[in-house]
Short mmCIF file of C-alpha atoms and ligand atoms in Angstrom, two decimals:
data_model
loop_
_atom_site.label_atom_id
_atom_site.label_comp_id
_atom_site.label_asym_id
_atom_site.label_seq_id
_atom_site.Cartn_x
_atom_site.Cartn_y
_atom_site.Cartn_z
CA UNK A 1 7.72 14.63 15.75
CA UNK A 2 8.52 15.15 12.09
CA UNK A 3 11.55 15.25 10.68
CA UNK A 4 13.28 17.02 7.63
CA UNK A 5 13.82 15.33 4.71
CA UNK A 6 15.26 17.88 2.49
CA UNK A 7 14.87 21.55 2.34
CA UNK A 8 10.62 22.25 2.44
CA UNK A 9 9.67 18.09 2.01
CA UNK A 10 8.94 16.64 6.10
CA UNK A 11 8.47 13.73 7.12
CA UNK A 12 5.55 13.96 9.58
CA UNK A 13 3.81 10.39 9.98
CA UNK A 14 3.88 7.98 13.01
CA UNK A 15 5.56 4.51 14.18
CA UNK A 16 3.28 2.07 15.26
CA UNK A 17 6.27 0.46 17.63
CA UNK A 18 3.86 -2.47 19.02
CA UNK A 19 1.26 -3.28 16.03
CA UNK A 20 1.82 -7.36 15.68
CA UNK A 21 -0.91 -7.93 13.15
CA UNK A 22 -2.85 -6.14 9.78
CA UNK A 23 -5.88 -6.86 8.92
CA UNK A 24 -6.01 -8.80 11.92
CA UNK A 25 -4.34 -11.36 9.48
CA UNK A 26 -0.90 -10.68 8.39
CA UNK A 27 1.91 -10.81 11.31
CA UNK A 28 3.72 -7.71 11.36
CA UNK A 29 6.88 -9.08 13.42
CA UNK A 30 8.83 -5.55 13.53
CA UNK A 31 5.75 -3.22 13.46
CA UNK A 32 4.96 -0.85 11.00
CA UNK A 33 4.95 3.03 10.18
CA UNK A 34 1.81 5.12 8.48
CA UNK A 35 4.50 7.70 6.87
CA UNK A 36 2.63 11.30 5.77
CA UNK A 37 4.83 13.81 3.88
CA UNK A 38 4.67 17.12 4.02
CA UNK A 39 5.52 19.47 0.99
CA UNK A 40 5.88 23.12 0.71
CA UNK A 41 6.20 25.09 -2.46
CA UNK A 42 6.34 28.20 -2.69
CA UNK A 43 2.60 29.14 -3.44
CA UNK A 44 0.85 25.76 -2.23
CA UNK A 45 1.59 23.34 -0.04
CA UNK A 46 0.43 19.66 -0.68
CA UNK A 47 0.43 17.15 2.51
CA UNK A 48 0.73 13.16 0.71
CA UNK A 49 -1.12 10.37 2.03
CA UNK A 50 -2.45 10.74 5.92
CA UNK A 51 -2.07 7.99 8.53
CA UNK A 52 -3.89 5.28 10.74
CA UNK A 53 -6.99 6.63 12.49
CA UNK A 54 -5.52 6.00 15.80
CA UNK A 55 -2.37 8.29 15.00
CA UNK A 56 -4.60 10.91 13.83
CA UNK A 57 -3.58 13.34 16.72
CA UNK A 58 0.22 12.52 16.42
CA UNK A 59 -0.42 13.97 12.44
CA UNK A 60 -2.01 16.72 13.74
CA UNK A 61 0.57 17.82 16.46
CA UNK A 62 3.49 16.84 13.21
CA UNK A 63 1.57 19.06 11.36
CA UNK A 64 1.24 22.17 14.08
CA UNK A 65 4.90 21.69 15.11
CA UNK A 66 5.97 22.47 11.46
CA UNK A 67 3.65 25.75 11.72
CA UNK A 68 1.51 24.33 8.90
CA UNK A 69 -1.65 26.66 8.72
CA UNK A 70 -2.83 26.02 5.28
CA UNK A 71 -3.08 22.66 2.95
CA UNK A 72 -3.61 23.51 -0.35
CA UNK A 73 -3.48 19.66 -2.04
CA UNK A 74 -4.54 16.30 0.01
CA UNK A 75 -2.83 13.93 -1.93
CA UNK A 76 -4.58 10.33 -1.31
CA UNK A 77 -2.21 7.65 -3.18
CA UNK A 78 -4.43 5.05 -1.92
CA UNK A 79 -8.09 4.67 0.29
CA UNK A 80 -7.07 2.02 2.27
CA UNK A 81 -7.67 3.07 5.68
CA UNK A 82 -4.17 2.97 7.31
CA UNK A 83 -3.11 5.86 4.56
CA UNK A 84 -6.29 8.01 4.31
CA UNK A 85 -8.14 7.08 7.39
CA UNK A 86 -6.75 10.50 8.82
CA UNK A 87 -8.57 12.54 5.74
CA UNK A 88 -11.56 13.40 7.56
CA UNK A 89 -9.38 14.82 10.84
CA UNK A 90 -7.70 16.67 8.55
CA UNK A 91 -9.85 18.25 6.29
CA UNK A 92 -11.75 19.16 9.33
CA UNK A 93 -8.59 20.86 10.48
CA UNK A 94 -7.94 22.35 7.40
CA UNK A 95 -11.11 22.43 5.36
CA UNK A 96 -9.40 24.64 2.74
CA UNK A 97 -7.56 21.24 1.46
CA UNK A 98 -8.73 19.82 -1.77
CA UNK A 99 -8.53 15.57 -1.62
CA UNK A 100 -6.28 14.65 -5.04
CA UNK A 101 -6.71 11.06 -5.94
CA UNK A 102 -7.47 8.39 -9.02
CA UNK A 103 -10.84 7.99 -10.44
CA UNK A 104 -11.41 4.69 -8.78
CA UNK A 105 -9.73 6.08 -5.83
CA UNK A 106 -12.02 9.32 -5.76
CA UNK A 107 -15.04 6.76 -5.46
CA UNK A 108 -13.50 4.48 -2.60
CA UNK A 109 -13.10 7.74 0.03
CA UNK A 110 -16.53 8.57 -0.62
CA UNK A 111 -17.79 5.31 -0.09
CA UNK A 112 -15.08 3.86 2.85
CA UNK A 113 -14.44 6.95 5.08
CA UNK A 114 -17.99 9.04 3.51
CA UNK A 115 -15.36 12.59 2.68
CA UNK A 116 -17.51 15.04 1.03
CA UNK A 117 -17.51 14.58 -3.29
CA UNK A 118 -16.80 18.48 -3.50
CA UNK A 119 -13.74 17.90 -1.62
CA UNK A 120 -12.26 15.48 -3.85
CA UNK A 121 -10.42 16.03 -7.13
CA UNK A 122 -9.36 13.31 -9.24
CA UNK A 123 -6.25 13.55 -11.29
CA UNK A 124 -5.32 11.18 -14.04
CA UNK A 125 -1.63 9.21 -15.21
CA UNK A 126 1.05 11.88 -15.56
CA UNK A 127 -1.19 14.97 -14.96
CA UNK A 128 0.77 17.90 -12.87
CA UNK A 129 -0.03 20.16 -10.05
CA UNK A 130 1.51 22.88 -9.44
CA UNK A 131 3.38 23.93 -5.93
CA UNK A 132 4.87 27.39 -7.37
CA UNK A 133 8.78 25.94 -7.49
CA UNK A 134 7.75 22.33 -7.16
CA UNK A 135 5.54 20.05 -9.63
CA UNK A 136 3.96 17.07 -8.33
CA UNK A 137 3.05 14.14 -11.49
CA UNK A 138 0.84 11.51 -11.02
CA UNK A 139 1.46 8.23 -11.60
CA UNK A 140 -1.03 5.14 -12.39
CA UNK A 141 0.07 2.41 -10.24
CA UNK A 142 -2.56 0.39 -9.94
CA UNK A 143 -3.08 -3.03 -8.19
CA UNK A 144 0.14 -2.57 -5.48
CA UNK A 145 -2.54 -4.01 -3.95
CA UNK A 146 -6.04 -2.11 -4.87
CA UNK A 147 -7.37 -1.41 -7.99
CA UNK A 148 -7.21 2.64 -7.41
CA UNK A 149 -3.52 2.99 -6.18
CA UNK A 150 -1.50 5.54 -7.64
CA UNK A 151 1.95 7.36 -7.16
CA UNK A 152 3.38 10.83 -6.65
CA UNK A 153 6.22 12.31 -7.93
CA UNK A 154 8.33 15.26 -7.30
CA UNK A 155 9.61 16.30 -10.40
CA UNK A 156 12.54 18.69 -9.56
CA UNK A 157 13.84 16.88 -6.75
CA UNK A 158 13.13 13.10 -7.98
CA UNK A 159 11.45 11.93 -5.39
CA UNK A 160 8.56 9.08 -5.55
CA UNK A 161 5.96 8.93 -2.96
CA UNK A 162 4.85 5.26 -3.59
CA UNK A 163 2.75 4.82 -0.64
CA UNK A 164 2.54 0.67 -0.05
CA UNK A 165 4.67 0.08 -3.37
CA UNK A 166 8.05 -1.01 -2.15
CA UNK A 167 6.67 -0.51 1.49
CA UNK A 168 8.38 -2.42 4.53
CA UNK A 169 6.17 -3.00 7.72
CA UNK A 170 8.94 -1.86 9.91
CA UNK A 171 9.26 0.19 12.76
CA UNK A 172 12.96 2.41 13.45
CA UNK A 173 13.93 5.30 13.93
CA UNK A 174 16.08 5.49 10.62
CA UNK A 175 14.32 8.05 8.58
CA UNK A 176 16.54 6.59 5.60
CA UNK A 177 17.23 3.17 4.86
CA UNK A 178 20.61 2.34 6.89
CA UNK A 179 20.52 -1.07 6.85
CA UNK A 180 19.42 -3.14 3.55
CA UNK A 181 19.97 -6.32 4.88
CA UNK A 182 17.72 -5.49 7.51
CA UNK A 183 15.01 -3.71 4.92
CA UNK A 184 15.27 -6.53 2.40
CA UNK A 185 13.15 -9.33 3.92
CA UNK A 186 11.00 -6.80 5.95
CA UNK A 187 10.38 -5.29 2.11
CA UNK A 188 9.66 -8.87 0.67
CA UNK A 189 7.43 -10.11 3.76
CA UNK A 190 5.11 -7.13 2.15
CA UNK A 191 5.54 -7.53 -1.62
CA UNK A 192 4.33 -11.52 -0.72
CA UNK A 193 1.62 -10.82 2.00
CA UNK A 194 -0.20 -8.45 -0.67
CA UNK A 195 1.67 -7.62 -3.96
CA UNK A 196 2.39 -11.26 -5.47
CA UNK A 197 -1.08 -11.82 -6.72
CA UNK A 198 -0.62 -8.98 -8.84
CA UNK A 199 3.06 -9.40 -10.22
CA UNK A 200 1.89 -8.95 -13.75
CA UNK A 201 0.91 -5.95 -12.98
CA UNK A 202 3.25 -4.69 -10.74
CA UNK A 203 5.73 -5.50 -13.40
CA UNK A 204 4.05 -3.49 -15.95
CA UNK A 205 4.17 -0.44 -12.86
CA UNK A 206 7.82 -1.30 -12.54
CA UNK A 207 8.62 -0.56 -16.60
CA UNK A 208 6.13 2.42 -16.19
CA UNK A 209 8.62 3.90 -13.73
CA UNK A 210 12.02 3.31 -16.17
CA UNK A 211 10.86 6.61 -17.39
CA UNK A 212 11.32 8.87 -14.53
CA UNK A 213 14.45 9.86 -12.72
CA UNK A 214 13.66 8.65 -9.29
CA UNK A 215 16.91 9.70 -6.48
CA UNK A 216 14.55 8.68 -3.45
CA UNK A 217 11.63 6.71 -3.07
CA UNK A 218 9.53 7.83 0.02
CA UNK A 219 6.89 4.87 0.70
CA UNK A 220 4.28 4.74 3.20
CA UNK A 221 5.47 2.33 5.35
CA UNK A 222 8.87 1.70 6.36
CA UNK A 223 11.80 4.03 5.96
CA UNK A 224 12.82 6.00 2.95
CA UNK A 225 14.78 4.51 0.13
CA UNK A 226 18.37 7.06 -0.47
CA UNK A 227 19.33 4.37 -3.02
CA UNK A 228 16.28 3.26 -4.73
CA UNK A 229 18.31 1.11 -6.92
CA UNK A 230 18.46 -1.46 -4.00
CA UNK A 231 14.61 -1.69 -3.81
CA UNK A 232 13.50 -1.53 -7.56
CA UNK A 233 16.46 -4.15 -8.45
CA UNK A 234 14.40 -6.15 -5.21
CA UNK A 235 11.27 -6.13 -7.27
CA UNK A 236 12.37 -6.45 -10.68
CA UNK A 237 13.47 -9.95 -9.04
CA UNK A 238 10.28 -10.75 -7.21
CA UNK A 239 8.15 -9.83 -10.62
CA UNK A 240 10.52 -11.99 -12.78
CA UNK A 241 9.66 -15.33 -14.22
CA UNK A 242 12.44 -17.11 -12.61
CA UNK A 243 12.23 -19.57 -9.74
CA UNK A 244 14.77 -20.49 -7.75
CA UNK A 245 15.61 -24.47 -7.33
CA UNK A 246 14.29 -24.50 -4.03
CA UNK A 247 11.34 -27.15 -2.59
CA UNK A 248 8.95 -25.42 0.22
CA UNK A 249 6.89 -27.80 2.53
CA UNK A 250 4.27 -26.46 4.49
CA UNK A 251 2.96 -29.58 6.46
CA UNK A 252 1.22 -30.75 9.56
CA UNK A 253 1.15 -34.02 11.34
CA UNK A 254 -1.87 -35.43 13.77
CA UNK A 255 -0.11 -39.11 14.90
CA UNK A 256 3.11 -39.33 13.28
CA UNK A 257 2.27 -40.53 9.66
CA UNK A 258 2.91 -37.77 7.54
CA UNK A 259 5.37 -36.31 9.94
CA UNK A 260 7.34 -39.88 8.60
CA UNK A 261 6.92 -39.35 5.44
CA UNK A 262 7.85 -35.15 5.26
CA UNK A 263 11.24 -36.13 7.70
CA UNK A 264 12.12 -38.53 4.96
CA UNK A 265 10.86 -36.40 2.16
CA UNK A 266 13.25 -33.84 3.06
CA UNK A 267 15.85 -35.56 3.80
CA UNK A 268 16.10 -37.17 0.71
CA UNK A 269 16.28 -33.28 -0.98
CA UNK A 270 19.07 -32.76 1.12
CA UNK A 271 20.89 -35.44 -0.29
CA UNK A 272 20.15 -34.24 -3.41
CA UNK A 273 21.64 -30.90 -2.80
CA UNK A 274 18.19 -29.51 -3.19
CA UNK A 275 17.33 -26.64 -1.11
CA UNK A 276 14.00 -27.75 1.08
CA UNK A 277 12.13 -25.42 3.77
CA UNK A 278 9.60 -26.71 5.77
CA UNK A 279 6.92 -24.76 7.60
CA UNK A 280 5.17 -26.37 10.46
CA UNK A 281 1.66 -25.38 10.24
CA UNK A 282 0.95 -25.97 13.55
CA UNK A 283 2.86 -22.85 14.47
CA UNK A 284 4.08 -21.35 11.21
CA UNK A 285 4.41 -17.23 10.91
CA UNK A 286 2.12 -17.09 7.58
CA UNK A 287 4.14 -14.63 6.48
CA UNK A 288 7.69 -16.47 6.52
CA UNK A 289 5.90 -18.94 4.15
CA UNK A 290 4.84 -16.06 1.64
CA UNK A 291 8.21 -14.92 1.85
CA UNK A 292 9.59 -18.31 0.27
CA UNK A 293 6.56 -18.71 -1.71
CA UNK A 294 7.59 -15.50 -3.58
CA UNK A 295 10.45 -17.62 -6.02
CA UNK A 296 10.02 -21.03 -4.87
CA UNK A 297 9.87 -23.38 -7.83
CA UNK A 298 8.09 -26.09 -6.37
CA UNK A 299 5.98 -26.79 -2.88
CA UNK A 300 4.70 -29.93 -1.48
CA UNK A 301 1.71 -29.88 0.69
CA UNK A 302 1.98 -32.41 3.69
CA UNK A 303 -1.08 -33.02 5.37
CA UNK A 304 -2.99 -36.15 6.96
CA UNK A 305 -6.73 -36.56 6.62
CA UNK A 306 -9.82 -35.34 9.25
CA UNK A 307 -13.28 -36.20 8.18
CA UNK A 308 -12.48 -37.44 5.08
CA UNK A 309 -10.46 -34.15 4.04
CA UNK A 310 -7.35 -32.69 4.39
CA UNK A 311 -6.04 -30.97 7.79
CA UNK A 312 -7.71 -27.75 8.10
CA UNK A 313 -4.05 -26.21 9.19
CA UNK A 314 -3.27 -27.51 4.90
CA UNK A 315 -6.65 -26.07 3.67
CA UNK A 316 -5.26 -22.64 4.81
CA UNK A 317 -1.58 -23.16 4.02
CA UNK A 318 -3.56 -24.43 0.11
CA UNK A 319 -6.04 -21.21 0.74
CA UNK A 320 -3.10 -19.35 1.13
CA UNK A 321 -0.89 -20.40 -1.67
CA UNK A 322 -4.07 -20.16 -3.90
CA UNK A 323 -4.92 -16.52 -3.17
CA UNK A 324 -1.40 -15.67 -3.62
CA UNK A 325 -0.70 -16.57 -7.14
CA UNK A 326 2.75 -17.16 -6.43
CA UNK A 327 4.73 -18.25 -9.30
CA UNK A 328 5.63 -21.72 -8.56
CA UNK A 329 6.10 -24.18 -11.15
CA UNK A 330 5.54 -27.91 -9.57
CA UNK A 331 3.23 -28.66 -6.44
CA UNK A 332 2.63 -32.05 -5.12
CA UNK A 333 0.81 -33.15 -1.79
CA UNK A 334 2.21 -36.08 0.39
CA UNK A 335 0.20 -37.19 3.34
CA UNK A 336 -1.79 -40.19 4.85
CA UNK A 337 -4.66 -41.19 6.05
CA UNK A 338 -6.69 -43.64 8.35
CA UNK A 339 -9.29 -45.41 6.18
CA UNK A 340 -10.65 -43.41 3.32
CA UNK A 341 -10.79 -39.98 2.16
CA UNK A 342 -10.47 -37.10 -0.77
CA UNK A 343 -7.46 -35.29 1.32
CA UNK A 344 -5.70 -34.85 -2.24
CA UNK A 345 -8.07 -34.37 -4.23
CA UNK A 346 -10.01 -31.56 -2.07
CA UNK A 347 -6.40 -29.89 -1.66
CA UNK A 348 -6.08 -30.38 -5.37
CA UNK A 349 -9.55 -28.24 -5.85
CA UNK A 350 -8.59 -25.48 -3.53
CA UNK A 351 -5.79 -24.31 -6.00
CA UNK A 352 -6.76 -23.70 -9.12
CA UNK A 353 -4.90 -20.14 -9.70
CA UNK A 354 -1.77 -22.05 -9.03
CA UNK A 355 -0.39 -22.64 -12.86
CA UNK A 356 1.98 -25.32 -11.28
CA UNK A 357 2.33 -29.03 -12.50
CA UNK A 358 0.95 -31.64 -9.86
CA UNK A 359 3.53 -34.15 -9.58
CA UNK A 360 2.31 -37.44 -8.44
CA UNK A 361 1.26 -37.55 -4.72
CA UNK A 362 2.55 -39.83 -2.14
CA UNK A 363 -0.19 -41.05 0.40
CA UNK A 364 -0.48 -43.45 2.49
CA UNK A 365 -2.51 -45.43 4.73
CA UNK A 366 -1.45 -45.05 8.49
CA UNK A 367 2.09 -45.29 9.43
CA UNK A 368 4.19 -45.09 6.07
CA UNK A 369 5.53 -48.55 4.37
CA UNK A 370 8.80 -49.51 2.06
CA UNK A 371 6.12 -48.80 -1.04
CA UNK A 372 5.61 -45.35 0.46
CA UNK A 373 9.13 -44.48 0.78
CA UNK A 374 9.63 -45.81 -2.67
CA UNK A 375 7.23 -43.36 -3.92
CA UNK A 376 8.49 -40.61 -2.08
CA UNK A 377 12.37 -41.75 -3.64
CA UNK A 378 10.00 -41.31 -7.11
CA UNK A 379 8.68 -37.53 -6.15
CA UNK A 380 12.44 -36.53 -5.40
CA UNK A 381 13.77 -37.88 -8.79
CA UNK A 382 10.45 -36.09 -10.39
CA UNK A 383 11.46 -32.62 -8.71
CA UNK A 384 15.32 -33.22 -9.11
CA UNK A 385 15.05 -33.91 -12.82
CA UNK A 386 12.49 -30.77 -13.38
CA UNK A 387 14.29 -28.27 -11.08
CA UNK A 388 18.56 -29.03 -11.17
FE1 FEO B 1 -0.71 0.36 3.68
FE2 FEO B 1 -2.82 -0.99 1.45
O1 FEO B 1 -2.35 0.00 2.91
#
């Protein structure tokens, strides 16, 4: 079905109700939407950003039930396939519609989904199109999280079609954002599964946007933003260069050694007041630990050692934390091990993007001792004294 978002603008996208993973990699607890809008001015009409393959029909039958019988402007905020994997379904349907997109973004259709080069037009930062009574501008957005992204605005009516900027992989029925308490973390789980690496950037996309009157943002997943305030104020946190006082432990335990060592660990945050969250890896939701990745100050890697090496359940959580860039400003690694090995030094390697300090590890050899505990009393004073 679509639905009306003002007079002429549609909503006309799908709910994926059931998807529980993207990219076969991130968990997508509440599902997702691919959200497609529909505009008509009064000469052209312009449909922005298309949706999953598999919802191609659903598009299609959004598109009919609105009487839509011409297209005039594809516009394709971003190739990733979940957004303009519908492009060749529609231009097939209506092969009158010309594909409006970035440079880099012209090149990635052609290559990912093979759409005809004489179909495409590329536009560049703040150049207009014309609907008759409504403008469209285009804005360079890049890395939220390719290089090509861009965004759309409608000038008279303020409108920002962002497409996975300020996205939320959430499923409801609200067509507006009802409930921010309930769009806030589903908003952040995104910005850390695939914006974080690129907060630099995104913060220089964020000051590109003070510019521009915006009374709605309209992403591509999730439901629309009626107070945009509430969402750019969101992000203007997540960007900053603050961290909040808080210790994140993602850890994982074969016989009991390190498991002894995190408990006490932890508890001896707690009685310094010192916020502490630790993640199982065993059977952690990889995107709850992005989440508190995204203004953690400090995290400490627990892991015991296989084969010489750390726990491959640490290598990802390290993996993880490396590919994500996230801001944190101390890291240490506590742990044990069973006769010899490199577990810290191999964890060590696997982050070099992280600009943290490495506080002195704690390891030790089988079941922790009074020296061990005394050197995990001397990694809580080193993270009190750098974080309080
Ligand atoms: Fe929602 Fe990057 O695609």
């Amino acid at each position: 079905m679509f639905r009306k978002i003002k007079e002429n603008i549609f909503s006309v996208g799908a709910i994926d109700w059931n998807r529980k993973l993207f990219d076969e990699l991130i968990p997508l607890p509440d599902g997702t939407s691919y959200n497609s809008y529909l505009i008509k001015g009064s000469e052209k009409t312009a449909l922005i950003d298309t949706v999953e393959p598999k919802f191609s029909e659903d598009l299609l039958n959004n598109l009919s039930e609105l009487g839509v019988e011409n297209i005039d402007y594809l516009i394709s905020n971003h190739a990733e396939q979940d957004h303009s994997g519908s492009i060749p379904t529609i231009l097939e349907k209506y092969p009158e519609a010309t594909v409006i997109t970035s440079k880099k973004g012209k090149g990635m259709l052609i290559d990912l989904l093979k759409i005809p080069e004489e179909s495409v037009q590329v536009v560049e930062h703040q150049e207009v199109i014309s609907l008759g009574d409504e403008k469209l501008e285009f804005i360079d957005t890049p890395w939220v999280h390719w290089p090509e992204t861009m965004s759309t605005y409608l000038q008279q009516e303020n409108i920002l079609f962002s497409c996975d900027f300020f996205g939320s992989h959430l499923a409801t029925s609200d067509l507006f954002v009802e409930d921010e308490a309930e769009v806030y973390p589903a908003a952040k789980r995104y910005y850390a599964e695939i914006m974080m690496p690129f907060r630099k950037i995104i913060k220089g996309n964020l000051a590109k946007l003070e510019e521009y009157d915006i009374d709605m943002i309209a992403p591509s997943h999730g439901p629309i933003y009626n107070n945009p305030q509430f969402i750019l104020d969101a992000y203007q946190d997540w960007v900053s260069d603050e961290v909040k006082p808080e210790v994140i432990v993602p850890y994982v335990s074969m016989h009991g050694s390190t498991d002894k060592l995190v408990k006490y660990f932890i508890d001896s945050l707690m009685k310094e007041n010192i916020k502490v969250k630790p993640f199982d890896l065993a059977e952690v939701d990889l995107g709850d630990l992005a989440i508190s990745l995204v203004d953690a100050s400090t995290v400490v890697i627990g892991s015991p050692t296989v084969l010489t090496g750390p726990h491959p359940a640490a290598v990802y959580a390290a993996y993880l934390a490396n590919a994500l860039r996230p801001k944190t400003k101390y890291a240490s690694i506590i742990g044990s091990y069973g006769w010899a090995g490199k577990m810290v030094d191999k964890l060590v390697e696997l982050m070099p993007n992280l600009q943290a300090e490495i506080l002195e590890p704690v390891v030790a050899k089988g079941y922790p001792g009074e020296d061990d505990y005394a050197d995990i009393d001397r990694l809580v004073e080193d993270i009190t004294t750098r974080i309080k």
